[in-house]
Tab-separated table of C-alpha atoms and ligand atoms in Angstrom:
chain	number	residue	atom	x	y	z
O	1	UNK	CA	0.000	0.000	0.000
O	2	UNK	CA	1.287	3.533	-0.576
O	3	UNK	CA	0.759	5.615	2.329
O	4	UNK	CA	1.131	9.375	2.813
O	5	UNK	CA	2.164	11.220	5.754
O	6	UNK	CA	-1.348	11.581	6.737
O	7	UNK	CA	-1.636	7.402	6.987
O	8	UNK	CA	0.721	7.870	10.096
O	9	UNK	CA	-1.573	9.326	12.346
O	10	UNK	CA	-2.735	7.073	14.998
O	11	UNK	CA	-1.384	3.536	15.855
O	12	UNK	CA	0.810	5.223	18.390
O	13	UNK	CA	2.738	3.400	21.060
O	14	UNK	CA	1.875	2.795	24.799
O	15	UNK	CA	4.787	2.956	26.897
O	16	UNK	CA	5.211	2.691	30.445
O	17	UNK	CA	6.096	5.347	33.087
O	18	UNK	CA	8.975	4.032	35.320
O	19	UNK	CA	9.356	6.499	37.565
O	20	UNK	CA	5.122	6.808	37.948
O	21	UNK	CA	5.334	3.739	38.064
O	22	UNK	CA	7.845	2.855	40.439
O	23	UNK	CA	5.973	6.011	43.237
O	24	UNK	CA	2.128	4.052	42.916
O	25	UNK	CA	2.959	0.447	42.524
O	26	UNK	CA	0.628	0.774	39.880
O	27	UNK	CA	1.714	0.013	35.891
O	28	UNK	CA	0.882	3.841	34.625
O	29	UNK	CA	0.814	3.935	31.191
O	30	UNK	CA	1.737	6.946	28.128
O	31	UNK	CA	-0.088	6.985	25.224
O	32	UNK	CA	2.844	8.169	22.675
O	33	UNK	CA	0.657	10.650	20.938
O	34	UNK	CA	4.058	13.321	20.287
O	35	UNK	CA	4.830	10.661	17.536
O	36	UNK	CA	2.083	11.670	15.606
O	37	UNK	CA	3.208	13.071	12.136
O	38	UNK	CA	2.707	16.681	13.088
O	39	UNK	CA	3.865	15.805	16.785
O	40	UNK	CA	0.221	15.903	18.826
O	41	UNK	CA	-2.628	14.481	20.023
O	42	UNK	CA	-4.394	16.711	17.793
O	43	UNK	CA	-3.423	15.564	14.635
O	44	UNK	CA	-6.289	12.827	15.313
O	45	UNK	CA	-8.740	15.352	15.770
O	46	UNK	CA	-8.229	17.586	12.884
O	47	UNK	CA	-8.196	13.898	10.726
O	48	UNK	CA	-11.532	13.332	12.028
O	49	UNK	CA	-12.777	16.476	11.120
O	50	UNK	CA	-11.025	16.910	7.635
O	51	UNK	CA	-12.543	13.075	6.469
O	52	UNK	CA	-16.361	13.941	8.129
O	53	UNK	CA	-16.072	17.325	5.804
O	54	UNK	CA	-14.765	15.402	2.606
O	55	UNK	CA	-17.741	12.611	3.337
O	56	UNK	CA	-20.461	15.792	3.351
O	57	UNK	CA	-18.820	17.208	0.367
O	58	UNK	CA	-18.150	20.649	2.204
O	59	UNK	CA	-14.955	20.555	1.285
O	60	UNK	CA	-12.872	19.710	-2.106
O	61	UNK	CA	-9.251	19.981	-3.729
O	62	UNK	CA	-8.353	23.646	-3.867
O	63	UNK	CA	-11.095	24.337	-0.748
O	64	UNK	CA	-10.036	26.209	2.481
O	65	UNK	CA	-10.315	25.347	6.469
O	66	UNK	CA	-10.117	28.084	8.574
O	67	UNK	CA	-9.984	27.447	12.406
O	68	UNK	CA	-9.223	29.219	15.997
O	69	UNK	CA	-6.727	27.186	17.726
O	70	UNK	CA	-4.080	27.678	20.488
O	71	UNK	CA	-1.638	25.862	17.875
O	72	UNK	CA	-1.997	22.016	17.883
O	73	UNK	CA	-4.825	21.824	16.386
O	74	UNK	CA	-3.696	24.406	13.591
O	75	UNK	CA	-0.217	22.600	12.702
O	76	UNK	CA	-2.305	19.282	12.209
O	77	UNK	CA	-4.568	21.126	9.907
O	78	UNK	CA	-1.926	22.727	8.124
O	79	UNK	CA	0.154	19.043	7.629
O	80	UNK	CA	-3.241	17.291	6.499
O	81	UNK	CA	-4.578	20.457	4.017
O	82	UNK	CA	-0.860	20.530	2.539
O	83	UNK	CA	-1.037	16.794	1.703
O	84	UNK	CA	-4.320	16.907	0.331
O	85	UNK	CA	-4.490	20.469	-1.389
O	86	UNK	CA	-6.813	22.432	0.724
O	87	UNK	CA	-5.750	25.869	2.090
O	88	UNK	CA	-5.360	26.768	5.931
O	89	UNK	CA	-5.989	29.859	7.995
O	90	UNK	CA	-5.138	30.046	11.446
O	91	UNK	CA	-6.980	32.459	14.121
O	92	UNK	CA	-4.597	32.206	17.255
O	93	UNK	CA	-4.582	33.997	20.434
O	94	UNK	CA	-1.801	35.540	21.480
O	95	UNK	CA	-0.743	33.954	24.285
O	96	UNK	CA	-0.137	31.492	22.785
O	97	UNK	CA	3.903	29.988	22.366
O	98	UNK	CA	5.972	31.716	19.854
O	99	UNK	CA	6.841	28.312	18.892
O	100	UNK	CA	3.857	27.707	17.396
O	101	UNK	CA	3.908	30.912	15.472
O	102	UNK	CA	6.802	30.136	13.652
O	103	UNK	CA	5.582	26.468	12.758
O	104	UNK	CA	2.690	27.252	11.264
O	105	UNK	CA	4.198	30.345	9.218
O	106	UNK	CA	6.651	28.018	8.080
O	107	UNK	CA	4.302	25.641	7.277
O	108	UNK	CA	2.822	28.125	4.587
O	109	UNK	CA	-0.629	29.090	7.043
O	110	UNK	CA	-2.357	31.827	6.727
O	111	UNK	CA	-1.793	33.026	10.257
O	112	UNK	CA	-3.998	35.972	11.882
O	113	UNK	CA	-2.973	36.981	15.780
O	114	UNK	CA	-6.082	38.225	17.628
O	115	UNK	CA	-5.747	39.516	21.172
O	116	UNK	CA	-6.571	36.778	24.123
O	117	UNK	CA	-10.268	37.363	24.772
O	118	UNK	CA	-12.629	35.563	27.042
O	119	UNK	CA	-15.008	33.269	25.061
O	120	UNK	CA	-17.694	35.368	25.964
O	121	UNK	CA	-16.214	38.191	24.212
O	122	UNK	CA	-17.224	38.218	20.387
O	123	UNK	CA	-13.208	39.024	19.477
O	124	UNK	CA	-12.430	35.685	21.206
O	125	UNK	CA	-10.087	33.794	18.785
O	126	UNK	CA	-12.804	30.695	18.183
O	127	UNK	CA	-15.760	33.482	17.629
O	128	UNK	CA	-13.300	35.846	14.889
O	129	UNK	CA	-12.283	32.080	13.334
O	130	UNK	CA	-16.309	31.331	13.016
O	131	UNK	CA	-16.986	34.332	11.387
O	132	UNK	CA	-14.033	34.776	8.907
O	133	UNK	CA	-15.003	31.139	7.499
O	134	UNK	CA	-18.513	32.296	7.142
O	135	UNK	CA	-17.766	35.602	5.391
O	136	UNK	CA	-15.012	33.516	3.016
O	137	UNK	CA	-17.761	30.772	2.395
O	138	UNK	CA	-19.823	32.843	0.992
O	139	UNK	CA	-17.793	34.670	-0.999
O	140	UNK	CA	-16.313	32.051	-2.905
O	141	UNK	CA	-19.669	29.969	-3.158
O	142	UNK	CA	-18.726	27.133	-0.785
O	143	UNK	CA	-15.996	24.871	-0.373
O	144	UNK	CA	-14.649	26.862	2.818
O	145	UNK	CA	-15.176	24.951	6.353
O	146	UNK	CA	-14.797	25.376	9.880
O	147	UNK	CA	-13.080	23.492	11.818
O	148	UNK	CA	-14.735	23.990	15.234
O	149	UNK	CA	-12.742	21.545	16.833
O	150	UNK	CA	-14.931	22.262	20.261
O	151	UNK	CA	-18.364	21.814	19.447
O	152	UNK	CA	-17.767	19.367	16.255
O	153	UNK	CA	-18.110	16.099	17.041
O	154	UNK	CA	-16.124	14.497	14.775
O	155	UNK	CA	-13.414	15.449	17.000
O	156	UNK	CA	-14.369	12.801	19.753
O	157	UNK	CA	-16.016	10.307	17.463
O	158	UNK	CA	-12.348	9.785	15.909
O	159	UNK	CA	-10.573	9.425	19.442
O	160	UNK	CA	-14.065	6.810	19.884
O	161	UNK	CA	-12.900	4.832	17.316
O	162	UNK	CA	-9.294	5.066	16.832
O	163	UNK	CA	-7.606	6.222	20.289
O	164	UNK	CA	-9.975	4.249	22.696
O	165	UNK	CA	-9.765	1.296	20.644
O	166	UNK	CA	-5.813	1.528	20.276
O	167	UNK	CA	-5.935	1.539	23.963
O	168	UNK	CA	-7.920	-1.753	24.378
O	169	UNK	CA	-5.701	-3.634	22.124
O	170	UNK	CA	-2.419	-2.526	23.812
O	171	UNK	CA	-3.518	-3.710	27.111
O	172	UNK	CA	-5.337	-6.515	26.330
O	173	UNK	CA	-8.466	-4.663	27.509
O	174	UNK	CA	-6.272	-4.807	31.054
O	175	UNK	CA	-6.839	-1.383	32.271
O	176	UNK	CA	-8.479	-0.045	35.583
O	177	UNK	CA	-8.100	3.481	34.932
O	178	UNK	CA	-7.925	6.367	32.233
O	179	UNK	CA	-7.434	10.060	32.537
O	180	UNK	CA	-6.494	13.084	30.662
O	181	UNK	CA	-6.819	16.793	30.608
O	182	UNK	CA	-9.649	18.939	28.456
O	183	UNK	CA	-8.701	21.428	25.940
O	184	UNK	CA	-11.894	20.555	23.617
O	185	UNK	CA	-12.726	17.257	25.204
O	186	UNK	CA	-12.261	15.401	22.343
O	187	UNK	CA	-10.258	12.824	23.921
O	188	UNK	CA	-11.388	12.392	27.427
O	189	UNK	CA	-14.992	12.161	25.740
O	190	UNK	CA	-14.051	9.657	22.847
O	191	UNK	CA	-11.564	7.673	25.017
O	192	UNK	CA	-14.077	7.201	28.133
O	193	UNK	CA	-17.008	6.660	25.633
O	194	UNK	CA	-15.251	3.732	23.477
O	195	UNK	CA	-13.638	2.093	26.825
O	196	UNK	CA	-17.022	1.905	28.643
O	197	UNK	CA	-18.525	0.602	25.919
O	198	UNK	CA	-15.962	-2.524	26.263
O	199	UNK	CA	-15.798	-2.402	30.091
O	200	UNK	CA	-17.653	-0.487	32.403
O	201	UNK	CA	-15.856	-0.796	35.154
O	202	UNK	CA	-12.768	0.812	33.876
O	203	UNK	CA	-12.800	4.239	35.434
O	204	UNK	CA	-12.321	7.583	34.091
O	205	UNK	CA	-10.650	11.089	35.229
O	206	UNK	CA	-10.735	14.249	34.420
O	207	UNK	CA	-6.999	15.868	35.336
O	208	UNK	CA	-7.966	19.612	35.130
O	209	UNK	CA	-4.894	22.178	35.183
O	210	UNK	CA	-5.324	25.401	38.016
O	211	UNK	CA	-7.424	28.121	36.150
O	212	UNK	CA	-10.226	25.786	34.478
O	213	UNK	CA	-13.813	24.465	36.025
O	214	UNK	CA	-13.440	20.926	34.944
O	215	UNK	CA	-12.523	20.127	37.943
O	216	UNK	CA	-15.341	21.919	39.665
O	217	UNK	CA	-17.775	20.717	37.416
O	218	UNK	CA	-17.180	17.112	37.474
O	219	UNK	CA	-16.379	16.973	41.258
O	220	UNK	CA	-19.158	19.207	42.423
O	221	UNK	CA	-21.214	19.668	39.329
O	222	UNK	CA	-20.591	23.825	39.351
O	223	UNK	CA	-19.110	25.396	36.394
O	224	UNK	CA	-16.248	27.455	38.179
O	225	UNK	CA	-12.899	27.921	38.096
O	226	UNK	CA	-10.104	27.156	40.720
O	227	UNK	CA	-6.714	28.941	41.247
O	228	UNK	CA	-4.582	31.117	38.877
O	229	UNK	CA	-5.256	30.482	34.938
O	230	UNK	CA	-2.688	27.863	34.283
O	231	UNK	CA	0.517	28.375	32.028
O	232	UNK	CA	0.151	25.078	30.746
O	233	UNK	CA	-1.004	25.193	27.009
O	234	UNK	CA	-3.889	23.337	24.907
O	235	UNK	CA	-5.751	22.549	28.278
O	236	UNK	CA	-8.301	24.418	30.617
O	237	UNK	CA	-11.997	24.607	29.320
O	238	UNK	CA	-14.224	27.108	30.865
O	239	UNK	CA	-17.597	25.680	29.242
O	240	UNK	CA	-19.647	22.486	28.288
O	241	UNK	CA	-18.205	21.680	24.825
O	242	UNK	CA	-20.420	19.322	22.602
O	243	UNK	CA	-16.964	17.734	22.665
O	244	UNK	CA	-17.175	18.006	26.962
O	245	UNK	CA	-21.007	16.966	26.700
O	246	UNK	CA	-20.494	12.851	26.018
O	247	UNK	CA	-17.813	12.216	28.865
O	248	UNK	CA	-18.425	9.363	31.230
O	249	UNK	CA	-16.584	10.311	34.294
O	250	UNK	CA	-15.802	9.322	37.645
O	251	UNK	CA	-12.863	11.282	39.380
O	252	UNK	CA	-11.418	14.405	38.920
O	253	UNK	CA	-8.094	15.972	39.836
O	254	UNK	CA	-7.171	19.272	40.233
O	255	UNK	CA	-3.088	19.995	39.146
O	256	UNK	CA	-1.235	22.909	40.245
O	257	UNK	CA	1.242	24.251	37.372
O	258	UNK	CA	3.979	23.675	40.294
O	259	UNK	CA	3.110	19.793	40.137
O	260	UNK	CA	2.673	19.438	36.480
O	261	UNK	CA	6.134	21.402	36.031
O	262	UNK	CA	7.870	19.565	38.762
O	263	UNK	CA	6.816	16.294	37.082
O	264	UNK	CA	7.723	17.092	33.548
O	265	UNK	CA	11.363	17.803	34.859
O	266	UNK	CA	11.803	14.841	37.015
O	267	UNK	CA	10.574	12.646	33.685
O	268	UNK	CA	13.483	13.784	31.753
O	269	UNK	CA	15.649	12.373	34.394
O	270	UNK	CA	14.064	9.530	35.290
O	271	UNK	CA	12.558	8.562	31.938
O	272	UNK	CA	13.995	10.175	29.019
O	273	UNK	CA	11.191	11.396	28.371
O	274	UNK	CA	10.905	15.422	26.949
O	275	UNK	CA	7.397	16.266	26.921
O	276	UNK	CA	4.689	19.134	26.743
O	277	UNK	CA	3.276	21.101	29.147
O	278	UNK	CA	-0.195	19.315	29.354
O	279	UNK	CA	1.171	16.232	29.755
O	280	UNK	CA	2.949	16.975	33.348
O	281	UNK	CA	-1.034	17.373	34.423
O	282	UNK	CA	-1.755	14.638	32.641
O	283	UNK	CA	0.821	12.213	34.408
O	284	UNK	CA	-0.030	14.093	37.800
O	285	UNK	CA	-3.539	13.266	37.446
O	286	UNK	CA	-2.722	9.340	36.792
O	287	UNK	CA	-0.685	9.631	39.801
O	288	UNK	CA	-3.172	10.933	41.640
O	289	UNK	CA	-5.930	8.019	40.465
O	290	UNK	CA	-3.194	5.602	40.816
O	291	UNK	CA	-2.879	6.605	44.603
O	292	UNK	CA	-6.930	6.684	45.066
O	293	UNK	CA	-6.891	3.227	43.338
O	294	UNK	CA	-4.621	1.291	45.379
O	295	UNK	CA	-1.147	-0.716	44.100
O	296	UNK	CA	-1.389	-3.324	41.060
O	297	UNK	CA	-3.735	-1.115	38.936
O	298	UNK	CA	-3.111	-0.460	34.943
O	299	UNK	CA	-3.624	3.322	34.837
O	300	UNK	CA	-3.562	4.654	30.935
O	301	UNK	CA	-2.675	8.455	30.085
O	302	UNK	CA	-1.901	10.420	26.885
O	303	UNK	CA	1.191	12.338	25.837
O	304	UNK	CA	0.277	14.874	23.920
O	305	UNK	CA	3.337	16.632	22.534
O	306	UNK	CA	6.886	17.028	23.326
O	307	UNK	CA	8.616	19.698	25.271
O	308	UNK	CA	10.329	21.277	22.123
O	309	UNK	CA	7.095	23.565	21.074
O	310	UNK	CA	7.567	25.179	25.003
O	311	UNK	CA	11.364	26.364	25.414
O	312	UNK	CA	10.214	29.527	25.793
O	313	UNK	CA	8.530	28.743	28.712
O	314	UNK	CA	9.656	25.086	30.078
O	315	UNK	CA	13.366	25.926	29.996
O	316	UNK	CA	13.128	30.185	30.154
O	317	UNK	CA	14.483	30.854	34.068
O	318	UNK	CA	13.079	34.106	34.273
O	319	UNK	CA	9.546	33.047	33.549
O	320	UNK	CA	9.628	30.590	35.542
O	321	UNK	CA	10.955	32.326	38.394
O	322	UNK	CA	8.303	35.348	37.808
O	323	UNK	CA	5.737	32.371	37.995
O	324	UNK	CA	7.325	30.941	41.092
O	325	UNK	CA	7.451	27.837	38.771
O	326	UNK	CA	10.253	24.536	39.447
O	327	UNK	CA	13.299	25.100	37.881
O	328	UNK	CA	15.871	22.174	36.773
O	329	UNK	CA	18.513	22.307	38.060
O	330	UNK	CA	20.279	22.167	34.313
O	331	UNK	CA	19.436	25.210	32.890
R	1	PMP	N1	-2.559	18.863	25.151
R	1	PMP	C1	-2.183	19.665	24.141
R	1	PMP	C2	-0.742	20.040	24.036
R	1	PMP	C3	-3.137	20.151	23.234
R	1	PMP	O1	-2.759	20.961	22.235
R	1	PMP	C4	-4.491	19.781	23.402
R	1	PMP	C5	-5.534	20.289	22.447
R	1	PMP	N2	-5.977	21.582	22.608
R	1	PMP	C6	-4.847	18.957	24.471
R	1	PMP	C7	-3.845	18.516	25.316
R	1	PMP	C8	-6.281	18.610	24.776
R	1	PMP	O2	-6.882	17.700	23.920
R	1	PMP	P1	-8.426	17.765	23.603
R	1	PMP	O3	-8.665	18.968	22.736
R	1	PMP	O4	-8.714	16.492	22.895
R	1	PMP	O5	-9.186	17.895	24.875
């Protein structure tokens, strides 16, 4: 078979955290999702959304996809619309890394910086990204789409089907636990919905990063945030996402950035692993459900990216001492 660079998302492997691990007595689990072709979680949910458009015919060779993203989400687009001859524009906020700038200028996006808004504000990146695909649908009669990676469900239906189910296989449907963070929800919706569906009993978390009300919400049903917004990236939903809407959870976690940080340097060390902000509250979190579980359990996370997109944060001593953030000891 000849396969394209887009044929490499998914299939990822599942390795295991030693020094998780070695803390819980559990076996805790990474989902290898930085080995994805455009190196993130997300390229599976901007796949899922790209093939849903091509099977409604809203989108065709020399069409566009425009979409409001904190970066992930855009470089997937951008590797996926290259391959298959659609054009991307990218609404970002801008707080979000510089690293992510430059990769998606070099990438050849169309990249348009709008000021970091609340959602409720109607110059909030994901509102300007609505309305600019709108305006260029109609312009050019059709064949422009929005991505609307939060509220569009094909976003969890592909982590259903593809992430959930990779997850099964690897452990020989031998898991007790699963969490993650929410940026859309795609994949703690789609992973908890496809593993439930198998088993029940496996339980589910929600690891929400300080500054989002995902933890709030699931732990005490209110919608409201706890402790400073969060300089991890990707993560921390303030609303009920259609993606947020089909989780099936039973724990949730809040992470401090200190924890999440202090992980993600000790990992390097103990692991060789060099990953992304989110995933430090991703590994807390299984930590944490490891703990509340008791010793022997299989406890599955997700990696979502690697640590390279986040130098100038991860590895920048002044911001992290102006954040009273961990810093290691080799920088
Ligand atoms: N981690 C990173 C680095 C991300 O970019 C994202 C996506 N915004 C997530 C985690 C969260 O994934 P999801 O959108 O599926 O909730």
């Amino acid at each position: 078979m000849e396969a394209d660079i887009v044929d490499l998302i998914g299939n990822t492997p599942l390795i295991k955290l030693k020094y998780p691990s070695e803390i819980t007595g559990c076996n805790i689990y990474g989902k290898a999702e930085f080995l994805n072709p455009a190196g993130s979680v997300k390229d599976r949910a901007a796949l899922g959304i790209i093939l849903e458009a091509e099977k409604n015919k809203e989108i065709e060779k020399g069409g566009t996809l425009v979409e409001g993203t904190f970066g992930n989400t855009g470089i997937a687009f951008a590797m996926i619309n290259n391959a298959r001859g659609y054009k991307t524009i990218i609404v970002m906020p801008d707080n979000a890394s510089n690293e992510k700038r430059d990769i998606l200028r070099n990438m050849g996006a169309d990249l348009k910086i709008v000021e970091s808004l609340p959602y409720s504000d109607s110059g909030n990146y994901q509102h300007v990204s609505r309305k600019l695909a709108l305006e260029l649908n109609e312009k050019n009669g059709g064949n422009v789409i929005w991505g609307n990676q939060f509220d569009n469900i094909a976003n969890y239906k592909f982590h259903e089907s593809t992430t959930a189910q990779e997850i099964l296989n690897q452990t020989e449907g031998k898991i007790d636990g699963f969490t993650c963070a929410i940026g859309t929800g795609g994949t703690l919706s789609g992973v908890s919905v496809g593993i439930k569906q198998k088993n029940k009993n496996i339980k589910v978390a929600c690891s929400d990063p300080q500054g989002a009300r995902m933890y709030n919400y699931f732990k005490h049903g209110k919608l409201e945030e706890k402790g400073d917004p969060s300089e991890t990236e990707g993560i921390g939903q303030y609303r009920i996402t259609k993606n947020v809407e089909p989780s099936l959870i039973d724990m949730s976690y809040h992470i401090t950035d200190y924890e999440a940080f202090d992980l993600l340097y000790k990992l390097v060390k103990t692991d060789g692993l060099f990953l992304g902000t989110s995933c430090g509250v991703n590994i807390a979190g299984a930590i944490k459900m490891a703990k509340d579980m008791g010793p022997g359990k299989n406890i599955v996370t997700i990696l979502c990216d690697d640590a390279n997109k986040y130098y100038s944060k991860m590895f920048n001593k002044d911001f992290l001492q102006s954040k009273k953030l961990p810093i290691p000891e080799w920088i």
